[in-house]
PDB file of C-alpha atoms in Angstrom:
ATOM      1  CA  MET A 138     106.363 106.373 102.079  1.00 40.00           C
ATOM      2  CA  ARG A 139     109.371 105.388 104.167  1.00 49.00           C
ATOM      3  CA  ARG A 140     112.810 105.828 102.669  1.00 51.00           C
ATOM      4  CA  ALA A 141     114.123 102.539 101.248  1.00 60.00           C
ATOM      5  CA  ASP A 142     117.179 101.156 103.083  1.00 91.00           C
ATOM      6  CA  LEU A 143     120.281 100.088 101.135  1.00 94.00           C
ATOM      7  CA  ALA A 144     119.268  96.402 100.949  1.00 94.00           C
ATOM      8  CA  SER A 145     115.797  97.217  99.565  1.00 95.00           C
ATOM      9  CA  TRP A 146     117.118  99.952  97.259  1.00 97.00           C
ATOM     10  CA  SER A 147     119.835  97.713  95.782  1.00 97.00           C
ATOM     11  CA  LEU A 148     117.676  94.573  95.460  1.00 97.00           C
ATOM     12  CA  GLY A 149     114.636  96.498  94.150  1.00 97.00           C
ATOM     13  CA  THR A 150     116.669  98.365  91.531  1.00 98.00           C
ATOM     14  CA  PHE A 151     118.454  95.120  90.582  1.00 98.00           C
ATOM     15  CA  HIS A 152     115.076  93.421  90.002  1.00 98.00           C
ATOM     16  CA  ALA A 153     113.688  96.304  87.921  1.00 97.00           C
ATOM     17  CA  CYS A 154     116.853  96.587  85.793  1.00 97.00           C
ATOM     18  CA  VAL A 155     117.224  92.838  85.161  1.00 97.00           C
ATOM     19  CA  LEU A 156     113.511  92.562  84.319  1.00 96.00           C
ATOM     20  CA  ALA A 157     113.784  95.416  81.798  1.00 96.00           C
ATOM     21  CA  ILE A 158     116.984  93.984  80.259  1.00 96.00           C
ATOM     22  CA  ALA A 159     115.481  90.463  80.036  1.00 96.00           C
ATOM     23  CA  LEU A 160     112.419  91.849  78.259  1.00 94.00           C
ATOM     24  CA  LEU A 161     114.656  93.883  75.942  1.00 94.00           C
ATOM     25  CA  VAL A 162     116.765  90.816  75.035  1.00 95.00           C
ATOM     26  CA  VAL A 163     113.715  88.610  74.366  1.00 95.00           C
ATOM     27  CA  VAL A 164     112.034  91.208  72.110  1.00 94.00           C
ATOM     28  CA  TYR A 165     115.350  91.978  70.359  1.00 94.00           C
ATOM     29  CA  ARG A 166     116.087  88.293  69.711  1.00 93.00           C
ATOM     30  CA  LEU A 167     112.562  87.887  68.294  1.00 92.00           C
ATOM     31  CA  GLY A 168     113.280  90.804  65.955  1.00 88.00           C
ATOM     32  CA  GLY A 169     110.514  93.121  67.114  1.00 86.00           C
ATOM     33  CA  LEU A 170     112.453  95.666  69.179  1.00 87.00           C
ATOM     34  CA  ASP A 171     112.464  98.431  66.533  1.00 85.00           C
ATOM     35  CA  ASP A 172     108.660  98.145  66.143  1.00 85.00           C
ATOM     36  CA  ALA A 173     108.103  98.019  69.910  1.00 84.00           C
ATOM     37  CA  LEU A 174     110.248 101.090  70.585  1.00 84.00           C
ATOM     38  CA  ALA A 175     108.922 102.987  67.553  1.00 80.00           C
ATOM     39  CA  GLY A 176     105.453 102.955  69.101  1.00 78.00           C
ATOM     40  CA  LEU A 177     106.755 104.463  72.324  1.00 79.00           C
ATOM     41  CA  SER A 178     107.666 108.125  72.837  1.00 81.00           C
ATOM     42  CA  THR A 179     110.705 108.972  75.003  1.00 82.00           C
ATOM     43  CA  ALA A 180     108.467 110.439  77.731  1.00 83.00           C
ATOM     44  CA  HIS A 181     106.153 107.420  77.699  1.00 84.00           C
ATOM     45  CA  GLY A 182     109.097 104.981  77.784  1.00 87.00           C
ATOM     46  CA  PHE A 183     110.693 106.844  80.682  1.00 91.00           C
ATOM     47  CA  ALA A 184     107.379 106.937  82.568  1.00 91.00           C
ATOM     48  CA  LEU A 185     106.974 103.170  82.107  1.00 92.00           C
ATOM     49  CA  PHE A 186     110.428 102.303  83.453  1.00 94.00           C
ATOM     50  CA  LEU A 187     110.193 104.814  86.323  1.00 96.00           C
ATOM     51  CA  GLY A 188     106.824 103.262  87.272  1.00 96.00           C
ATOM     52  CA  LEU A 189     108.280  99.741  87.181  1.00 96.00           C
ATOM     53  CA  TRP A 190     111.316 100.899  89.197  1.00 97.00           C
ATOM     54  CA  ALA A 191     109.233 102.649  91.884  1.00 97.00           C
ATOM     55  CA  ALA A 192     106.736  99.772  92.222  1.00 97.00           C
ATOM     56  CA  THR A 193     109.534  97.185  92.400  1.00 97.00           C
ATOM     57  CA  VAL A 194     111.552  99.062  95.046  1.00 97.00           C
ATOM     58  CA  LEU A 195     108.356  99.602  97.076  1.00 96.00           C
ATOM     59  CA  THR A 196     107.322  95.931  96.968  1.00 97.00           C
ATOM     60  CA  THR A 197     110.900  94.717  97.590  1.00 96.00           C
ATOM     61  CA  THR A 198     111.040  96.970 100.673  1.00 96.00           C
ATOM     62  CA  ARG A 199     107.767  95.484 101.934  1.00 95.00           C
ATOM     63  CA  ALA A 200     108.942  91.912 101.196  1.00 95.00           C
ATOM     64  CA  LEU A 201     112.168  92.452 103.184  1.00 94.00           C
ATOM     65  CA  GLU A 202     110.231  94.078 106.039  1.00 93.00           C
ATOM     66  CA  ALA A 203     107.879  91.085 106.147  1.00 92.00           C
ATOM     67  CA  TYR A 204     110.933  88.787 106.248  1.00 91.00           C
ATOM     68  CA  ARG A 205     112.595  90.820 109.032  1.00 90.00           C
ATOM     69  CA  ARG A 206     109.421  90.423 111.130  1.00 89.00           C
ATOM     70  CA  SER A 207     109.359  86.636 110.615  1.00 87.00           C
ATOM     71  CA  PRO A 208     110.509  84.420 113.534  1.00 85.00           C
ATOM     72  CA  ALA A 209     113.187  82.836 111.312  1.00 81.00           C
ATOM     73  CA  ALA A 210     114.972  86.135 110.565  1.00 78.00           C
ATOM     74  CA  PRO A 211     116.997  86.515 113.804  1.00 78.00           C
ATOM     75  CA  GLY A 212     118.347  82.965 113.366  1.00 77.00           C
ATOM     76  CA  GLY A 213     119.545  83.757 109.861  1.00 77.00           C
ATOM     77  CA  ASP A 214     117.222  81.321 108.046  1.00 83.00           C
ATOM     78  CA  LEU A 215     116.536  82.922 104.656  1.00 85.00           C
ATOM     79  CA  GLY A 216     113.795  80.424 103.691  1.00 85.00           C
ATOM     80  CA  PRO A 217     110.820  82.700 104.585  1.00 87.00           C
ATOM     81  CA  LEU A 218     112.144  85.350 102.194  1.00 91.00           C
ATOM     82  CA  VAL A 219     110.971  83.321  99.159  1.00 94.00           C
ATOM     83  CA  PRO A 220     107.224  83.173 100.038  1.00 93.00           C
ATOM     84  CA  SER A 221     107.410  86.837 101.044  1.00 94.00           C
ATOM     85  CA  ALA A 222     108.951  87.690  97.631  1.00 95.00           C
ATOM     86  CA  LEU A 223     106.240  85.629  95.902  1.00 96.00           C
ATOM     87  CA  ARG A 224     103.412  87.535  97.657  1.00 96.00           C
ATOM     88  CA  TRP A 225     104.903  90.994  97.078  1.00 97.00           C
ATOM     89  CA  GLY A 226     105.902  90.058  93.523  1.00 97.00           C
ATOM     90  CA  ALA A 227     102.240  89.259  92.786  1.00 97.00           C
ATOM     91  CA  LEU A 228     101.230  92.673  94.139  1.00 97.00           C
ATOM     92  CA  ASN A 229     103.996  94.301  92.082  1.00 97.00           C
ATOM     93  CA  GLY A 230     102.536  92.742  88.921  1.00 97.00           C
ATOM     94  CA  VAL A 231      99.087  94.186  89.665  1.00 97.00           C
ATOM     95  CA  LEU A 232     100.498  97.582  90.723  1.00 96.00           C
ATOM     96  CA  PHE A 233     102.477  97.882  87.504  1.00 96.00           C
ATOM     97  CA  LEU A 234      99.495  96.855  85.360  1.00 96.00           C
ATOM     98  CA  TRP A 235      97.316  99.559  86.956  1.00 95.00           C
ATOM     99  CA  TYR A 236     100.127 102.066  86.519  1.00 95.00           C
ATOM    100  CA  LEU A 237     100.265 101.073  82.811  1.00 92.00           C
ATOM    101  CA  ALA A 238      96.497 101.554  82.512  1.00 92.00           C
ATOM    102  CA  VAL A 239      96.630 105.011  84.156  1.00 91.00           C
ATOM    103  CA  THR A 240      99.579 106.214  82.029  1.00 88.00           C
ATOM    104  CA  GLN A 241      97.792 104.950  78.888  1.00 85.00           C
ATOM    105  CA  LEU A 242      94.623 106.814  79.903  1.00 85.00           C
ATOM    106  CA  VAL A 243      96.605 110.002  80.598  1.00 85.00           C
ATOM    107  CA  ALA A 244      98.340 109.691  77.197  1.00 81.00           C
ATOM    108  CA  VAL A 245      94.985 109.244  75.413  1.00 82.00           C
ATOM    109  CA  LEU A 246      93.393 112.140  77.330  1.00 83.00           C
ATOM    110  CA  ALA A 247      96.377 114.365  76.504  1.00 81.00           C
ATOM    111  CA  SER A 248      95.937 113.736  72.791  1.00 80.00           C
ATOM    112  CA  ARG A 249      92.096 113.623  72.805  1.00 76.00           C
ATOM    113  CA  PRO A 250      90.685 115.388  75.889  1.00 70.00           C
ATOM    114  CA  ARG A 251      87.040 114.415  75.493  1.00 75.00           C
ATOM    115  CA  LEU A 252      84.356 113.152  77.830  1.00 77.00           C
ATOM    116  CA  GLU A 253      83.809 110.120  75.568  1.00 77.00           C
ATOM    117  CA  THR A 254      87.353 108.982  76.314  1.00 76.00           C
ATOM    118  CA  LEU A 255      86.606 108.937  80.050  1.00 77.00           C
ATOM    119  CA  MET A 256      83.377 107.052  79.366  1.00 80.00           C
ATOM    120  CA  LEU A 257      85.503 104.154  78.085  1.00 80.00           C
ATOM    121  CA  VAL A 258      86.935 103.579  81.571  1.00 82.00           C
ATOM    122  CA  PRO A 259      83.905 101.672  83.015  1.00 85.00           C
ATOM    123  CA  ALA A 260      83.786  99.545  79.843  1.00 83.00           C
ATOM    124  CA  ALA A 261      87.467  98.653  80.287  1.00 85.00           C
ATOM    125  CA  MET A 262      87.034  97.528  83.913  1.00 89.00           C
ATOM    126  CA  PRO A 263      86.128  93.845  83.187  1.00 91.00           C
ATOM    127  CA  PHE A 264      89.234  93.553  80.968  1.00 91.00           C
ATOM    128  CA  LEU A 265      91.353  95.232  83.635  1.00 92.00           C
ATOM    129  CA  THR A 266      90.055  92.762  86.228  1.00 94.00           C
ATOM    130  CA  ILE A 267      91.009  89.746  84.092  1.00 96.00           C
ATOM    131  CA  ALA A 268      94.364  91.358  83.224  1.00 96.00           C
ATOM    132  CA  SER A 269      94.950  91.970  86.954  1.00 97.00           C
ATOM    133  CA  LEU A 270      94.558  88.247  87.650  1.00 97.00           C
ATOM    134  CA  VAL A 271      97.080  87.435  84.918  1.00 97.00           C
ATOM    135  CA  ALA A 272      99.454  90.137  86.252  1.00 97.00           C
ATOM    136  CA  PHE A 273      99.031  88.684  89.758  1.00 97.00           C
ATOM    137  CA  VAL A 274     100.143  85.211  88.601  1.00 98.00           C
ATOM    138  CA  VAL A 275     102.994  86.514  86.400  1.00 97.00           C
ATOM    139  CA  GLY A 276     104.152  88.830  89.219  1.00 97.00           C
ATOM    140  CA  ALA A 277     104.102  85.926  91.690  1.00 97.00           C
ATOM    141  CA  LEU A 278     106.249  83.792  89.357  1.00 97.00           C
ATOM    142  CA  VAL A 279     108.721  86.633  88.804  1.00 97.00           C
ATOM    143  CA  GLY A 280     108.756  87.234  92.583  1.00 96.00           C
ATOM    144  CA  LEU A 281     109.464  83.542  93.158  1.00 96.00           C
ATOM    145  CA  VAL A 282     112.411  83.600  90.722  1.00 97.00           C
ATOM    146  CA  PHE A 283     113.878  86.797  92.169  1.00 97.00           C
ATOM    147  CA  GLY A 284     113.238  85.626  95.753  1.00 95.00           C
ATOM    148  CA  THR A 285     115.262  82.467  95.044  1.00 96.00           C
ATOM    149  CA  ILE A 286     118.069  84.496  93.418  1.00 96.00           C
ATOM    150  CA  ASP A 287     118.026  87.000  96.327  1.00 95.00           C
ATOM    151  CA  VAL A 288     118.557  84.210  98.868  1.00 94.00           C
ATOM    152  CA  GLN A 289     121.722  83.145  97.026  1.00 94.00           C
ATOM    153  CA  LEU A 290     122.942  86.760  96.710  1.00 95.00           C
ATOM    154  CA  LEU A 291     122.342  87.366 100.440  1.00 93.00           C
ATOM    155  CA  ARG A 292     124.310  84.199 101.282  1.00 92.00           C
ATOM    156  CA  LEU A 293     127.188  85.394  99.080  1.00 93.00           C
ATOM    157  CA  ALA A 294     127.079  88.827 100.745  1.00 92.00           C
ATOM    158  CA  ARG A 295     127.252  87.161 104.158  1.00 89.00           C
ATOM    159  CA  SER A 296     130.363  85.254 103.154  1.00 89.00           C
ATOM    160  CA  VAL A 297     131.984  88.429 101.758  1.00 88.00           C
ATOM    161  CA  ALA A 298     131.174  90.422 104.909  1.00 85.00           C
ATOM    162  CA  GLY A 299     132.298  87.551 107.090  1.00 80.00           C
ATOM    163  CA  ALA A 300     129.056  87.562 109.056  1.00 59.00           C
ATOM    164  CA  SER A 301     128.161  84.701 111.358  1.00 46.00           C
ATOM    165  CA  GLY A 302     124.460  85.050 110.607  1.00 45.00           C
ATOM    166  CA  VAL A 303     122.505  86.392 107.684  1.00 45.00           C
ATOM    167  CA  GLU A 304     121.652  90.006 108.283  1.00 53.00           C
ATOM    168  CA  VAL A 305     119.181  91.755 106.028  1.00 57.00           C
ATOM    169  CA  THR A 306     120.183  95.022 107.565  1.00 57.00           C
ATOM    170  CA  ARG A 307     118.555  98.441 107.379  1.00 59.00           C
ATOM    171  CA  THR A 308     121.404 100.821 106.539  1.00 57.00           C
TER     172      THR A 308
ATOM    173  CA  MET B 266     102.968 121.437  76.494  1.00 49.00           C
ATOM    174  CA  ILE B 267     106.613 122.444  75.915  1.00 55.00           C
ATOM    175  CA  ALA B 268     107.902 121.147  72.567  1.00 61.00           C
ATOM    176  CA  LEU B 269     111.447 119.857  73.064  1.00 67.00           C
ATOM    177  CA  ASP B 270     113.751 119.540  70.070  1.00 76.00           C
ATOM    178  CA  HIS B 271     114.246 115.847  69.295  1.00 77.00           C
ATOM    179  CA  HIS B 272     118.037 116.183  68.989  1.00 81.00           C
ATOM    180  CA  VAL B 273     118.324 118.116  72.266  1.00 85.00           C
ATOM    181  CA  LEU B 274     116.346 115.358  74.003  1.00 84.00           C
ATOM    182  CA  GLU B 275     118.574 112.641  72.481  1.00 84.00           C
ATOM    183  CA  LEU B 276     121.675 114.548  73.557  1.00 89.00           C
ATOM    184  CA  GLY B 277     120.275 114.933  77.093  1.00 91.00           C
ATOM    185  CA  VAL B 278     119.539 111.192  77.298  1.00 91.00           C
ATOM    186  CA  ARG B 279     123.085 110.343  76.108  1.00 92.00           C
ATOM    187  CA  TRP B 280     124.628 112.823  78.546  1.00 93.00           C
ATOM    188  CA  LEU B 281     122.699 111.249  81.448  1.00 94.00           C
ATOM    189  CA  HIS B 282     123.790 107.762  80.278  1.00 94.00           C
ATOM    190  CA  VAL B 283     127.489 108.712  80.178  1.00 94.00           C
ATOM    191  CA  ALA B 284     127.301 110.737  83.440  1.00 95.00           C
ATOM    192  CA  SER B 285     125.746 107.749  85.252  1.00 95.00           C
ATOM    193  CA  MET B 286     128.498 105.468  83.925  1.00 95.00           C
ATOM    194  CA  ALA B 287     131.168 107.986  85.006  1.00 95.00           C
ATOM    195  CA  LEU B 288     129.730 108.102  88.532  1.00 95.00           C
ATOM    196  CA  MET B 289     129.691 104.301  88.789  1.00 95.00           C
ATOM    197  CA  LEU B 290     133.208 103.855  87.369  1.00 95.00           C
ATOM    198  CA  GLY B 291     134.834 106.797  89.181  1.00 94.00           C
ATOM    199  CA  GLY B 292     133.314 105.846  92.544  1.00 94.00           C
ATOM    200  CA  ALA B 293     134.316 102.184  92.178  1.00 94.00           C
ATOM    201  CA  LEU B 294     137.926 103.103  91.318  1.00 94.00           C
ATOM    202  CA  LEU B 295     138.131 105.575  94.208  1.00 91.00           C
ATOM    203  CA  LEU B 296     136.805 103.047  96.738  1.00 91.00           C
ATOM    204  CA  TRP B 297     138.996 100.262  95.337  1.00 91.00           C
ATOM    205  CA  MET B 298     142.071 102.450  95.917  1.00 89.00           C
ATOM    206  CA  SER B 299     140.854 103.713  99.331  1.00 85.00           C
ATOM    207  CA  LEU B 300     140.047 100.280 100.750  1.00 84.00           C
ATOM    208  CA  ARG B 301     143.270  98.675  99.489  1.00 81.00           C
ATOM    209  CA  ALA B 302     145.409 101.124 101.447  1.00 75.00           C
ATOM    210  CA  PRO B 303     146.268 100.288 105.103  1.00 73.00           C
ATOM    211  CA  LEU B 304     143.391 101.576 107.237  1.00 66.00           C
ATOM    212  CA  THR B 305     143.643 103.053 110.729  1.00 66.00           C
ATOM    213  CA  SER B 306     139.876 103.318 110.912  1.00 67.00           C
ATOM    214  CA  GLU B 307     137.314 101.674 108.675  1.00 65.00           C
ATOM    215  CA  ALA B 308     134.451 103.961 109.648  1.00 71.00           C
ATOM    216  CA  ALA B 309     135.178 106.714 107.121  1.00 76.00           C
ATOM    217  CA  PRO B 310     135.695 104.420 104.070  1.00 79.00           C
ATOM    218  CA  LEU B 311     132.568 102.468 105.032  1.00 83.00           C
ATOM    219  CA  ARG B 312     130.539 105.684 105.240  1.00 85.00           C
ATOM    220  CA  ALA B 313     131.853 106.656 101.810  1.00 89.00           C
ATOM    221  CA  ALA B 314     131.078 103.149 100.494  1.00 91.00           C
ATOM    222  CA  THR B 315     127.510 103.293 101.850  1.00 92.00           C
ATOM    223  CA  THR B 316     126.943 106.661 100.153  1.00 93.00           C
ATOM    224  CA  TYR B 317     128.438 105.298  96.924  1.00 95.00           C
ATOM    225  CA  GLU B 318     126.179 102.221  97.001  1.00 96.00           C
ATOM    226  CA  GLY B 319     123.060 104.406  97.198  1.00 96.00           C
ATOM    227  CA  ALA B 320     124.304 106.525  94.283  1.00 97.00           C
ATOM    228  CA  PHE B 321     125.429 103.427  92.331  1.00 97.00           C
ATOM    229  CA  TRP B 322     121.892 102.007  92.222  1.00 97.00           C
ATOM    230  CA  ALA B 323     120.387 105.349  91.226  1.00 97.00           C
ATOM    231  CA  ALA B 324     122.951 105.512  88.386  1.00 97.00           C
ATOM    232  CA  ALA B 325     122.281 101.851  87.442  1.00 97.00           C
ATOM    233  CA  GLY B 326     118.560 102.566  87.072  1.00 97.00           C
ATOM    234  CA  LEU B 327     119.336 105.669  85.001  1.00 97.00           C
ATOM    235  CA  ILE B 328     121.773 103.674  82.805  1.00 96.00           C
ATOM    236  CA  VAL B 329     119.052 101.152  81.945  1.00 96.00           C
ATOM    237  CA  LEU B 330     116.433 103.882  81.478  1.00 95.00           C
ATOM    238  CA  THR B 331     118.608 105.989  79.166  1.00 94.00           C
ATOM    239  CA  GLY B 332     120.112 102.914  77.491  1.00 92.00           C
ATOM    240  CA  VAL B 333     116.671 101.900  76.214  1.00 90.00           C
ATOM    241  CA  GLY B 334     116.189 105.538  75.130  1.00 86.00           C
ATOM    242  CA  ASN B 335     119.462 105.385  73.178  1.00 87.00           C
ATOM    243  CA  ILE B 336     118.386 102.173  71.438  1.00 88.00           C
ATOM    244  CA  ALA B 337     114.997 103.713  70.617  1.00 84.00           C
ATOM    245  CA  ALA B 338     116.837 106.614  68.923  1.00 82.00           C
ATOM    246  CA  PHE B 339     118.003 104.142  66.223  1.00 82.00           C
ATOM    247  CA  GLY B 340     114.378 103.698  65.144  1.00 78.00           C
ATOM    248  CA  ARG B 341     113.979 101.427  62.131  1.00 80.00           C
ATOM    249  CA  ALA B 342     117.758 101.538  61.561  1.00 84.00           C
ATOM    250  CA  LEU B 343     118.313  99.201  64.537  1.00 86.00           C
ATOM    251  CA  LEU B 344     120.578  96.375  63.366  1.00 90.00           C
ATOM    252  CA  PRO B 345     119.436  92.763  63.961  1.00 90.00           C
ATOM    253  CA  ALA B 346     120.924  90.415  66.563  1.00 90.00           C
ATOM    254  CA  GLU B 347     122.825  88.417  63.908  1.00 91.00           C
ATOM    255  CA  THR B 348     125.079  91.361  62.952  1.00 91.00           C
ATOM    256  CA  GLY B 349     128.377  92.260  64.659  1.00 91.00           C
ATOM    257  CA  TRP B 350     126.646  95.244  66.273  1.00 92.00           C
ATOM    258  CA  GLY B 351     123.852  93.004  67.571  1.00 93.00           C
ATOM    259  CA  VAL B 352     126.350  90.534  69.069  1.00 94.00           C
ATOM    260  CA  ALA B 353     128.246  93.387  70.804  1.00 93.00           C
ATOM    261  CA  PHE B 354     124.912  94.740  72.106  1.00 94.00           C
ATOM    262  CA  LEU B 355     123.900  91.374  73.573  1.00 95.00           C
ATOM    263  CA  TRP B 356     127.345  90.923  75.154  1.00 95.00           C
ATOM    264  CA  LYS B 357     127.074  94.405  76.663  1.00 95.00           C
ATOM    265  CA  LEU B 358     123.699  93.529  78.212  1.00 96.00           C
ATOM    266  CA  LEU B 359     125.155  90.268  79.572  1.00 96.00           C
ATOM    267  CA  VAL B 360     128.093  92.164  81.132  1.00 96.00           C
ATOM    268  CA  ILE B 361     125.650  94.652  82.696  1.00 96.00           C
ATOM    269  CA  VAL B 362     123.509  91.873  84.196  1.00 97.00           C
ATOM    270  CA  GLY B 363     126.670  90.269  85.638  1.00 96.00           C
ATOM    271  CA  LEU B 364     127.816  93.636  86.964  1.00 96.00           C
ATOM    272  CA  LEU B 365     124.440  94.231  88.620  1.00 97.00           C
ATOM    273  CA  GLY B 366     124.426  90.749  90.200  1.00 96.00           C
ATOM    274  CA  ALA B 367     127.938  91.212  91.631  1.00 95.00           C
ATOM    275  CA  SER B 368     126.993  94.712  92.759  1.00 96.00           C
ATOM    276  CA  VAL B 369     124.013  93.457  94.783  1.00 96.00           C
ATOM    277  CA  VAL B 370     126.408  91.179  96.702  1.00 95.00           C
ATOM    278  CA  ARG B 371     128.791  94.126  97.232  1.00 94.00           C
ATOM    279  CA  SER B 372     125.990  96.489  98.365  1.00 95.00           C
ATOM    280  CA  LEU B 373     124.526  93.953 100.791  1.00 94.00           C
ATOM    281  CA  ALA B 374     127.987  93.203 102.211  1.00 92.00           C
ATOM    282  CA  VAL B 375     128.669  96.935 102.682  1.00 92.00           C
ATOM    283  CA  ALA B 376     125.268  97.304 104.388  1.00 90.00           C
ATOM    284  CA  GLN B 377     126.124  94.434 106.761  1.00 87.00           C
ATOM    285  CA  LEU B 378     129.604  95.810 107.569  1.00 86.00           C
ATOM    286  CA  ALA B 379     128.254  99.334 108.112  1.00 83.00           C
ATOM    287  CA  SER B 380     125.510  97.983 110.356  1.00 81.00           C
ATOM    288  CA  ARG B 381     128.024  96.015 112.434  1.00 79.00           C
ATOM    289  CA  ALA B 382     130.378  99.016 112.606  1.00 75.00           C
ATOM    290  CA  SER B 383     127.588 101.248 113.920  1.00 72.00           C
ATOM    291  CA  GLU B 384     126.591  98.631 116.497  1.00 71.00           C
ATOM    292  CA  THR B 385     130.085  97.927 117.840  1.00 68.00           C
ATOM    293  CA  ARG B 386     131.576 101.383 117.007  1.00 59.00           C
ATOM    294  CA  SER B 387     134.662  99.528 115.787  1.00 54.00           C
ATOM    295  CA  MET B 388     135.462  96.985 113.150  1.00 52.00           C
ATOM    296  CA  PRO B 389     136.982  93.554 113.752  1.00 51.00           C
ATOM    297  CA  ALA B 390     140.763  93.531 114.034  1.00 46.00           C
ATOM    298  CA  THR B 391     141.079  91.701 110.750  1.00 46.00           C
ATOM    299  CA  VAL B 392     140.489  93.836 107.717  1.00 46.00           C
ATOM    300  CA  SER B 393     139.571  90.884 105.479  1.00 59.00           C
ATOM    301  CA  PRO B 394     135.903  91.922 104.928  1.00 70.00           C
ATOM    302  CA  THR B 395     136.897  95.338 103.611  1.00 77.00           C
ATOM    303  CA  ARG B 396     139.706  93.747 101.575  1.00 80.00           C
ATOM    304  CA  ALA B 397     137.102  91.432 100.020  1.00 82.00           C
ATOM    305  CA  ILE B 398     134.882  94.425  99.287  1.00 87.00           C
ATOM    306  CA  ALA B 399     137.883  96.292  97.837  1.00 89.00           C
ATOM    307  CA  ARG B 400     138.321  93.391  95.420  1.00 89.00           C
ATOM    308  CA  LEU B 401     134.634  93.643  94.503  1.00 91.00           C
ATOM    309  CA  TYR B 402     135.117  97.355  93.737  1.00 94.00           C
ATOM    310  CA  GLY B 403     137.998  96.351  91.468  1.00 94.00           C
ATOM    311  CA  VAL B 404     135.754  93.803  89.718  1.00 93.00           C
ATOM    312  CA  THR B 405     133.031  96.479  89.428  1.00 95.00           C
ATOM    313  CA  ALA B 406     135.447  98.928  87.785  1.00 95.00           C
ATOM    314  CA  GLY B 407     136.671  96.175  85.411  1.00 95.00           C
ATOM    315  CA  ALA B 408     133.133  95.175  84.399  1.00 95.00           C
ATOM    316  CA  ILE B 409     132.158  98.816  83.765  1.00 95.00           C
ATOM    317  CA  ALA B 410     135.321  99.296  81.681  1.00 95.00           C
ATOM    318  CA  LEU B 411     134.370  96.181  79.652  1.00 95.00           C
ATOM    319  CA  ALA B 412     130.835  97.535  79.087  1.00 94.00           C
ATOM    320  CA  VAL B 413     132.348 100.872  77.971  1.00 94.00           C
ATOM    321  CA  ALA B 414     134.670  99.028  75.554  1.00 93.00           C
ATOM    322  CA  LEU B 415     131.655  97.198  74.080  1.00 93.00           C
ATOM    323  CA  ALA B 416     129.811 100.537  73.822  1.00 92.00           C
ATOM    324  CA  VAL B 417     132.792 101.918  71.852  1.00 90.00           C
ATOM    325  CA  VAL B 418     132.657  98.867  69.546  1.00 88.00           C
ATOM    326  CA  MET B 419     128.915  99.492  69.028  1.00 88.00           C
ATOM    327  CA  ALA B 420     129.461 103.195  68.327  1.00 85.00           C
ATOM    328  CA  HIS B 421     132.354 102.809  65.898  1.00 82.00           C
ATOM    329  CA  GLY B 422     131.514  99.518  64.229  1.00 69.00           C
ATOM    330  CA  THR B 423     132.853  96.000  64.522  1.00 58.00           C
TER     331      THR B 423
END
């Protein structure tokens, strides 16, 4: 994996952090945060966020690379960044779901290392397929929202840096 | 599997949370002071700023990660959103989201300035971009200080 540049690293981490905080606020406001966190060990919670963080930085890096390759990029038109964010956001949703499934399987195998547990995997595949479709759509919507926000943030950064064109630079 | 004492783990998570905050706040204050001073060359402060930005986002991720861990440590004793503690908690999260949004702008601007500096090997005669970024470092330090103040309110009651 290539090292993420500053733009991808900052935007990817921003997305992962805001997503986690938004989820935290919604669950807290609904009154179910203590129950949700009680069912999660520290190691499992850390693994979940680290997975979300890694997948989000990876897909943000790919989305920015796709934008940099687009014909509009040299002219400073940020429009193509939004569809790129939508596509890579959809993939991020699926990636994170599969990561969740693998970490859940590892947690179950660690507590009950039996062959029967592994036999459940083929039975879970139809559910995982349907869940992947849902994650694809949710990821695309989240990507669309963040892509739109990113365009505004990049415009603000351009005005702060005093640039004549929008640069999504690799530094 | 190594059994880790629950209290040692909680202490480790809190230490990481505070250390990440200290890195973000200390770095922002240092760069705010450095970039406000008259500069003969902008290359060195920009290199320092670029390094800080990379570290800032690592610390931001760790703050959120360990912050959720700290909340989980409350268990069933977590106070609801309607209490004074809950209101301070929600305000702290709002301040953090604002801080992160402003920080993305700052990081992207630093990336653009550093990229231009490496291309031209010199900065424009006007120092306004770095002055603007210096102001953003000041805002960053202020927002972190506000989040710390809210954390103190949460720790010692409202």
